[in-house]
mmCIF file of C-alpha atoms in Angstrom:
data_model
loop_
_atom_site.group_PDB
_atom_site.id
_atom_site.type_symbol
_atom_site.label_atom_id
_atom_site.label_comp_id
_atom_site.label_asym_id
_atom_site.label_seq_id
_atom_site.Cartn_x
_atom_site.Cartn_y
_atom_site.Cartn_z
ATOM 1 C CA MET C 26 -22.950 73.832 77.137
ATOM 2 C CA LYS C 27 -25.017 76.744 75.942
ATOM 3 C CA VAL C 28 -23.768 79.076 73.221
ATOM 4 C CA SER C 29 -24.855 82.638 73.810
ATOM 5 C CA SER C 30 -23.252 84.266 70.784
ATOM 6 C CA ILE C 31 -21.502 83.410 67.543
ATOM 7 C CA ILE C 32 -18.751 85.526 66.104
ATOM 8 C CA VAL C 33 -18.648 85.630 62.326
ATOM 9 C CA THR C 34 -15.582 87.013 60.607
ATOM 10 C CA TYR C 35 -15.264 87.915 56.968
ATOM 11 C CA PRO C 36 -12.036 88.181 55.027
ATOM 12 C CA THR C 37 -10.881 91.725 54.517
ATOM 13 C CA ILE C 38 -11.219 93.142 51.043
ATOM 14 C CA ASP C 39 -8.354 94.910 49.379
ATOM 15 C CA HIS C 40 -10.324 97.697 47.714
ATOM 16 C CA LYS C 41 -7.354 98.665 45.573
ATOM 17 C CA LYS C 42 -7.271 95.217 43.922
ATOM 18 C CA GLU C 43 -11.057 95.042 43.717
ATOM 19 C CA HIS C 44 -11.128 98.398 41.927
ATOM 20 C CA ARG C 45 -8.399 97.246 39.524
ATOM 21 C CA PHE C 46 -10.407 94.148 38.559
ATOM 22 C CA GLN C 47 -13.614 96.136 38.151
ATOM 23 C CA ASN C 48 -11.841 98.438 35.714
ATOM 24 C CA LEU C 49 -10.332 95.478 33.915
ATOM 25 C CA PHE C 50 -13.671 93.767 33.333
ATOM 26 C CA ALA C 51 -15.297 96.989 32.130
ATOM 27 C CA MET C 52 -12.938 97.059 29.121
ATOM 28 C CA PRO C 53 -13.379 95.215 25.829
ATOM 29 C CA LEU C 54 -11.721 91.788 25.744
ATOM 30 C CA GLU C 55 -8.938 92.799 23.362
ATOM 31 C CA GLU C 56 -7.981 95.729 25.587
ATOM 32 C CA GLN C 57 -8.062 93.485 28.686
ATOM 33 C CA LEU C 58 -5.672 91.027 27.048
ATOM 34 C CA GLU C 59 -3.336 93.807 25.920
ATOM 35 C CA ASN C 60 -3.209 95.195 29.482
ATOM 36 C CA ILE C 61 -2.524 91.768 30.953
ATOM 37 C CA LEU C 62 0.278 91.135 28.443
ATOM 38 C CA GLU C 63 1.768 94.565 29.112
ATOM 39 C CA ARG C 64 1.745 93.901 32.871
ATOM 40 C CA ARG C 65 3.470 90.550 32.342
ATOM 41 C CA LYS C 66 6.148 92.167 30.177
ATOM 42 C CA ASN C 67 6.731 94.876 32.797
ATOM 43 C CA HIS C 68 7.221 92.241 35.516
ATOM 44 C CA ASP C 69 9.349 89.953 33.281
ATOM 45 C CA LEU C 70 6.615 87.308 33.356
ATOM 46 C CA SER C 71 6.006 87.037 29.630
ATOM 47 C CA ARG C 72 6.617 83.710 27.942
ATOM 48 C CA SER C 73 7.214 82.719 24.354
ATOM 49 C CA LEU C 74 7.148 79.456 22.462
ATOM 50 C CA VAL C 75 10.336 78.559 20.649
ATOM 51 C CA VAL C 76 9.939 75.921 17.955
ATOM 52 C CA ALA C 77 13.184 74.173 17.121
ATOM 53 C CA PRO C 78 13.912 73.106 13.544
ATOM 54 C CA SER C 79 13.067 69.473 12.775
ATOM 55 C CA SER C 80 16.747 68.742 12.127
ATOM 56 C CA SER C 81 17.753 69.633 15.699
ATOM 57 C CA VAL C 82 18.227 67.099 18.500
ATOM 58 C CA ASP C 83 15.397 66.959 21.050
ATOM 59 C CA SER C 84 17.081 65.755 24.249
ATOM 60 C CA SER C 85 13.841 66.056 26.221
ATOM 61 C CA SER C 86 12.055 63.267 24.333
ATOM 62 C CA ASN C 87 12.597 59.512 24.228
ATOM 63 C CA ASP C 88 13.591 59.844 20.573
ATOM 64 C CA PHE C 89 16.568 62.152 21.007
ATOM 65 C CA LEU C 90 18.478 60.211 18.324
ATOM 66 C CA GLY C 91 15.718 60.914 15.815
ATOM 67 C CA LEU C 92 15.243 57.248 14.947
ATOM 68 C CA SER C 93 11.510 57.642 14.383
ATOM 69 C CA ARG C 94 12.219 60.089 11.548
ATOM 70 C CA ASN C 95 14.777 57.842 9.814
ATOM 71 C CA LYS C 96 12.982 56.489 6.708
ATOM 72 C CA ILE C 97 15.410 53.602 6.072
ATOM 73 C CA LEU C 98 15.260 52.370 9.669
ATOM 74 C CA TYR C 99 11.462 52.716 9.690
ATOM 75 C CA GLU C 100 11.080 50.628 6.505
ATOM 76 C CA LYS C 101 13.459 47.944 7.818
ATOM 77 C CA PHE C 102 11.510 47.782 11.062
ATOM 78 C CA LEU C 103 8.202 47.358 9.215
ATOM 79 C CA ASN C 104 9.630 44.645 6.956
ATOM 80 C CA THR C 105 11.036 42.793 9.958
ATOM 81 C CA LEU C 106 7.733 43.094 11.769
ATOM 82 C CA ILE C 107 5.784 41.743 8.785
ATOM 83 C CA THR C 108 8.118 38.802 8.131
ATOM 84 C CA PHE C 109 8.893 37.936 11.755
ATOM 85 C CA PRO C 110 7.685 34.390 12.530
ATOM 86 C CA HIS C 111 5.673 34.610 15.699
ATOM 87 C CA PRO C 112 3.388 31.948 17.171
ATOM 88 C CA SER C 113 -0.181 32.885 17.812
ATOM 89 C CA LEU C 114 -1.503 33.203 21.330
ATOM 90 C CA VAL C 115 -3.465 29.981 20.860
ATOM 91 C CA GLN C 116 -0.270 28.138 19.967
ATOM 92 C CA LYS C 117 1.486 29.529 23.041
ATOM 93 C CA VAL C 118 -1.366 28.444 25.313
ATOM 94 C CA HIS C 119 -1.402 24.990 23.685
ATOM 95 C CA ASP C 120 2.370 24.576 24.133
ATOM 96 C CA PHE C 121 2.134 25.646 27.771
ATOM 97 C CA TRP C 122 -0.765 23.237 28.399
ATOM 98 C CA MET C 123 1.143 20.341 26.833
ATOM 99 C CA GLU C 124 4.249 21.167 28.845
ATOM 100 C CA ILE C 125 2.296 21.136 32.120
ATOM 101 C CA HIS C 126 0.514 17.861 31.414
ATOM 102 C CA HIS C 127 3.591 16.003 30.235
ATOM 103 C CA MET C 128 5.582 16.799 33.351
ATOM 104 C CA PRO C 129 6.283 13.764 35.543
ATOM 105 C CA ASN C 130 4.503 13.674 38.883
ATOM 106 C CA HIS C 131 6.667 14.421 41.901
#
């Protein structure tokens, strides 16, 4: 099959938007940001960060009870962790090895 012509199409340009962006980039940065913020406010698109007091309950985290901030519970946990008798990995491997080798043959 022989191709005799190729049609190339380009996306149309919205000159109104293009002009708006050209004007925007011609301004100083501070003025650009002020205009963008003003536009967001006018279209109800502005956002704000609300920081809750540390005493409030954060139901969106895993610690919604605030246990990580409880000093008494934290100290008890650390003391338990330090004094907890736990076998070393080597001891666990040794015990497992002995258990396997002392099993009767089936």
